[in-house]
PDB file of C-alpha atoms in Angstrom:
ATOM      1  CA  UNK A   1      -7.085 -20.853  -4.927  1.00  0.00           C
ATOM      2  CA  UNK A   2      -7.516 -19.026  -8.219  1.00  0.00           C
ATOM      3  CA  UNK A   3      -5.506 -15.879  -8.889  1.00  0.00           C
ATOM      4  CA  UNK A   4      -6.263 -13.108 -11.352  1.00  0.00           C
ATOM      5  CA  UNK A   5      -3.739 -10.347 -11.910  1.00  0.00           C
ATOM      6  CA  UNK A   6      -4.607  -7.017 -13.488  1.00  0.00           C
ATOM      7  CA  UNK A   7      -3.387  -3.462 -13.798  1.00  0.00           C
ATOM      8  CA  UNK A   8      -0.551  -3.805 -16.274  1.00  0.00           C
ATOM      9  CA  UNK A   9      -0.048  -1.395 -19.125  1.00  0.00           C
ATOM     10  CA  UNK A  10       2.280   1.020 -20.854  1.00  0.00           C
ATOM     11  CA  UNK A  11       3.939   3.727 -18.789  1.00  0.00           C
ATOM     12  CA  UNK A  12       6.828   6.120 -19.291  1.00  0.00           C
ATOM     13  CA  UNK A  13      10.026   5.789 -17.304  1.00  0.00           C
ATOM     14  CA  UNK A  14       9.647   7.445 -13.925  1.00  0.00           C
ATOM     15  CA  UNK A  15       5.936   6.753 -13.825  1.00  0.00           C
ATOM     16  CA  UNK A  16       3.847   4.525 -11.580  1.00  0.00           C
ATOM     17  CA  UNK A  17       1.479   1.588 -11.877  1.00  0.00           C
ATOM     18  CA  UNK A  18      -0.474  -0.430  -9.346  1.00  0.00           C
ATOM     19  CA  UNK A  19      -1.045  -4.108  -9.985  1.00  0.00           C
ATOM     20  CA  UNK A  20      -3.827  -6.068  -8.322  1.00  0.00           C
ATOM     21  CA  UNK A  21      -4.222  -9.792  -7.779  1.00  0.00           C
ATOM     22  CA  UNK A  22      -7.651 -11.037  -6.771  1.00  0.00           C
ATOM     23  CA  UNK A  23      -7.827 -14.420  -5.075  1.00  0.00           C
ATOM     24  CA  UNK A  24     -10.835 -16.674  -5.015  1.00  0.00           C
ATOM     25  CA  UNK A  25     -11.665 -20.194  -4.042  1.00  0.00           C
ATOM     26  CA  UNK A  26     -10.439 -20.493  -0.471  1.00  0.00           C
ATOM     27  CA  UNK A  27      -9.721 -18.338   2.545  1.00  0.00           C
ATOM     28  CA  UNK A  28      -7.332 -15.658   1.431  1.00  0.00           C
ATOM     29  CA  UNK A  29      -5.729 -15.359   4.848  1.00  0.00           C
ATOM     30  CA  UNK A  30      -4.367 -18.896   4.534  1.00  0.00           C
ATOM     31  CA  UNK A  31      -1.973 -17.921   1.774  1.00  0.00           C
ATOM     32  CA  UNK A  32       1.405 -16.299   1.528  1.00  0.00           C
ATOM     33  CA  UNK A  33       1.410 -14.115  -1.552  1.00  0.00           C
ATOM     34  CA  UNK A  34       4.105 -12.953  -3.935  1.00  0.00           C
ATOM     35  CA  UNK A  35       4.781 -11.212  -7.209  1.00  0.00           C
ATOM     36  CA  UNK A  36       7.261 -12.500  -9.758  1.00  0.00           C
ATOM     37  CA  UNK A  37       8.163 -11.197 -13.185  1.00  0.00           C
ATOM     38  CA  UNK A  38       9.607 -12.561 -16.374  1.00  0.00           C
ATOM     39  CA  UNK A  39      11.221 -10.464 -19.068  1.00  0.00           C
ATOM     40  CA  UNK A  40      11.753 -11.794 -22.615  1.00  0.00           C
ATOM     41  CA  UNK A  41      14.609 -14.260 -22.718  1.00  0.00           C
ATOM     42  CA  UNK A  42      15.076 -14.216 -18.940  1.00  0.00           C
ATOM     43  CA  UNK A  43      14.123 -16.484 -16.090  1.00  0.00           C
ATOM     44  CA  UNK A  44      11.217 -15.691 -13.836  1.00  0.00           C
ATOM     45  CA  UNK A  45      12.412 -13.667 -10.846  1.00  0.00           C
ATOM     46  CA  UNK A  46      11.108 -12.740  -7.438  1.00  0.00           C
ATOM     47  CA  UNK A  47       9.777  -9.202  -7.093  1.00  0.00           C
ATOM     48  CA  UNK A  48       8.017  -9.011  -3.720  1.00  0.00           C
ATOM     49  CA  UNK A  49       6.380 -11.237  -1.149  1.00  0.00           C
ATOM     50  CA  UNK A  50       4.116 -10.878   1.858  1.00  0.00           C
ATOM     51  CA  UNK A  51       3.614 -13.469   4.590  1.00  0.00           C
ATOM     52  CA  UNK A  52       0.158 -14.499   5.688  1.00  0.00           C
ATOM     53  CA  UNK A  53       0.800 -14.128   9.389  1.00  0.00           C
ATOM     54  CA  UNK A  54       1.822 -10.614  10.435  1.00  0.00           C
ATOM     55  CA  UNK A  55       2.231  -9.373   6.889  1.00  0.00           C
ATOM     56  CA  UNK A  56       6.014  -9.276   6.832  1.00  0.00           C
ATOM     57  CA  UNK A  57       7.384  -8.289   3.425  1.00  0.00           C
ATOM     58  CA  UNK A  58      10.425  -8.915   1.280  1.00  0.00           C
ATOM     59  CA  UNK A  59      11.629  -7.405  -1.989  1.00  0.00           C
ATOM     60  CA  UNK A  60      13.983  -8.295  -4.775  1.00  0.00           C
ATOM     61  CA  UNK A  61      17.103  -6.163  -4.911  1.00  0.00           C
ATOM     62  CA  UNK A  62      16.132  -4.586  -8.218  1.00  0.00           C
ATOM     63  CA  UNK A  63      12.915  -3.097  -6.832  1.00  0.00           C
ATOM     64  CA  UNK A  64      13.750  -2.240  -3.223  1.00  0.00           C
ATOM     65  CA  UNK A  65      12.711   1.281  -2.359  1.00  0.00           C
ATOM     66  CA  UNK A  66      10.508   1.601  -5.444  1.00  0.00           C
ATOM     67  CA  UNK A  67       7.864  -1.136  -5.140  1.00  0.00           C
ATOM     68  CA  UNK A  68       5.488  -1.884  -2.276  1.00  0.00           C
ATOM     69  CA  UNK A  69       3.458  -5.040  -1.746  1.00  0.00           C
ATOM     70  CA  UNK A  70       0.336  -5.028   0.388  1.00  0.00           C
ATOM     71  CA  UNK A  71      -2.735  -7.150   0.974  1.00  0.00           C
ATOM     72  CA  UNK A  72      -6.367  -6.406   1.744  1.00  0.00           C
ATOM     73  CA  UNK A  73      -8.022  -9.417   3.348  1.00  0.00           C
ATOM     74  CA  UNK A  74     -11.467  -7.852   3.131  1.00  0.00           C
ATOM     75  CA  UNK A  75     -11.102  -7.740  -0.652  1.00  0.00           C
ATOM     76  CA  UNK A  76      -9.079 -10.950  -1.030  1.00  0.00           C
ATOM     77  CA  UNK A  77      -6.562  -8.929  -3.000  1.00  0.00           C
ATOM     78  CA  UNK A  78      -2.825  -8.347  -2.994  1.00  0.00           C
ATOM     79  CA  UNK A  79      -1.356  -5.241  -4.576  1.00  0.00           C
ATOM     80  CA  UNK A  80       1.959  -4.176  -6.019  1.00  0.00           C
ATOM     81  CA  UNK A  81       2.523  -0.436  -6.096  1.00  0.00           C
ATOM     82  CA  UNK A  82       5.316   0.313  -8.544  1.00  0.00           C
ATOM     83  CA  UNK A  83       6.936   3.741  -8.508  1.00  0.00           C
ATOM     84  CA  UNK A  84       9.899   5.243 -10.347  1.00  0.00           C
ATOM     85  CA  UNK A  85       9.542   2.654 -13.062  1.00  0.00           C
ATOM     86  CA  UNK A  86      12.490   1.918 -15.322  1.00  0.00           C
ATOM     87  CA  UNK A  87      12.631   0.331 -18.788  1.00  0.00           C
ATOM     88  CA  UNK A  88      14.265  -2.707 -17.188  1.00  0.00           C
ATOM     89  CA  UNK A  89      11.068  -3.271 -15.189  1.00  0.00           C
ATOM     90  CA  UNK A  90       9.374  -4.274 -18.447  1.00  0.00           C
ATOM     91  CA  UNK A  91       8.097  -7.820 -18.002  1.00  0.00           C
ATOM     92  CA  UNK A  92       5.074 -10.008 -17.498  1.00  0.00           C
ATOM     93  CA  UNK A  93       4.164  -9.839 -13.821  1.00  0.00           C
ATOM     94  CA  UNK A  94       2.730 -12.915 -12.130  1.00  0.00           C
ATOM     95  CA  UNK A  95       0.883 -13.273  -8.886  1.00  0.00           C
ATOM     96  CA  UNK A  96       1.608 -16.433  -6.886  1.00  0.00           C
ATOM     97  CA  UNK A  97       0.567 -18.052  -3.616  1.00  0.00           C
ATOM     98  CA  UNK A  98       1.252 -20.913  -1.259  1.00  0.00           C
ATOM     99  CA  UNK A  99      -0.263 -22.186   1.947  1.00  0.00           C
ATOM    100  CA  UNK A 100       2.979 -23.058   3.710  1.00  0.00           C
ATOM    101  CA  UNK A 101       4.522 -21.607   6.851  1.00  0.00           C
ATOM    102  CA  UNK A 102       2.834 -18.407   7.946  1.00  0.00           C
ATOM    103  CA  UNK A 103       6.143 -16.898   9.085  1.00  0.00           C
ATOM    104  CA  UNK A 104       8.230 -17.301   5.960  1.00  0.00           C
ATOM    105  CA  UNK A 105       8.341 -15.105   2.889  1.00  0.00           C
ATOM    106  CA  UNK A 106       8.902 -17.413  -0.045  1.00  0.00           C
ATOM    107  CA  UNK A 107      11.104 -16.086  -2.841  1.00  0.00           C
ATOM    108  CA  UNK A 108      11.702 -19.095  -5.064  1.00  0.00           C
ATOM    109  CA  UNK A 109       9.527 -19.997  -8.036  1.00  0.00           C
ATOM    110  CA  UNK A 110       9.506 -23.629  -6.940  1.00  0.00           C
ATOM    111  CA  UNK A 111       8.062 -22.747  -3.531  1.00  0.00           C
ATOM    112  CA  UNK A 112       4.879 -21.270  -4.992  1.00  0.00           C
ATOM    113  CA  UNK A 113       1.939 -23.617  -5.461  1.00  0.00           C
ATOM    114  CA  UNK A 114      -0.554 -21.433  -7.282  1.00  0.00           C
ATOM    115  CA  UNK A 115      -0.042 -19.021 -10.155  1.00  0.00           C
ATOM    116  CA  UNK A 116      -2.214 -16.548 -11.927  1.00  0.00           C
ATOM    117  CA  UNK A 117      -1.978 -15.514 -15.549  1.00  0.00           C
ATOM    118  CA  UNK A 118       0.407 -12.653 -15.908  1.00  0.00           C
ATOM    119  CA  UNK A 119      -0.181  -9.017 -16.668  1.00  0.00           C
ATOM    120  CA  UNK A 120       2.181  -7.181 -18.995  1.00  0.00           C
ATOM    121  CA  UNK A 121       4.008  -4.075 -17.822  1.00  0.00           C
ATOM    122  CA  UNK A 122       5.873  -2.063 -20.443  1.00  0.00           C
ATOM    123  CA  UNK A 123       8.024   0.888 -19.436  1.00  0.00           C
ATOM    124  CA  UNK A 124       9.135   3.163 -22.246  1.00  0.00           C
ATOM    125  CA  UNK A 125      12.282   5.252 -22.094  1.00  0.00           C
TER     126      UNK A 125
END
């Protein structure tokens, strides 16, 4: 599966952005999807994930209550709605996927099999 993330940009603290990740190549419903991010000088970290079965979700502690992940199977797209953005949310955001268990939300970088090119989110103070 090929993944293409978009929607990044510059936003002021407290603002919102919505990222999109379009998937192509194989049946979208076969894949668990996730968003990760990597800030300069830091390791890539889990942001949010959504399972391919009943759409269960999971969030990293830093974004709980502010970000929402969702998927639209008709459009082969997963979204990340980001609200109440903070300067510390500044990072390159990556979309990722795997075709493993349908009932697990994968949160580790090493569990993801497919990656898209990132989209940069910059939050100014």
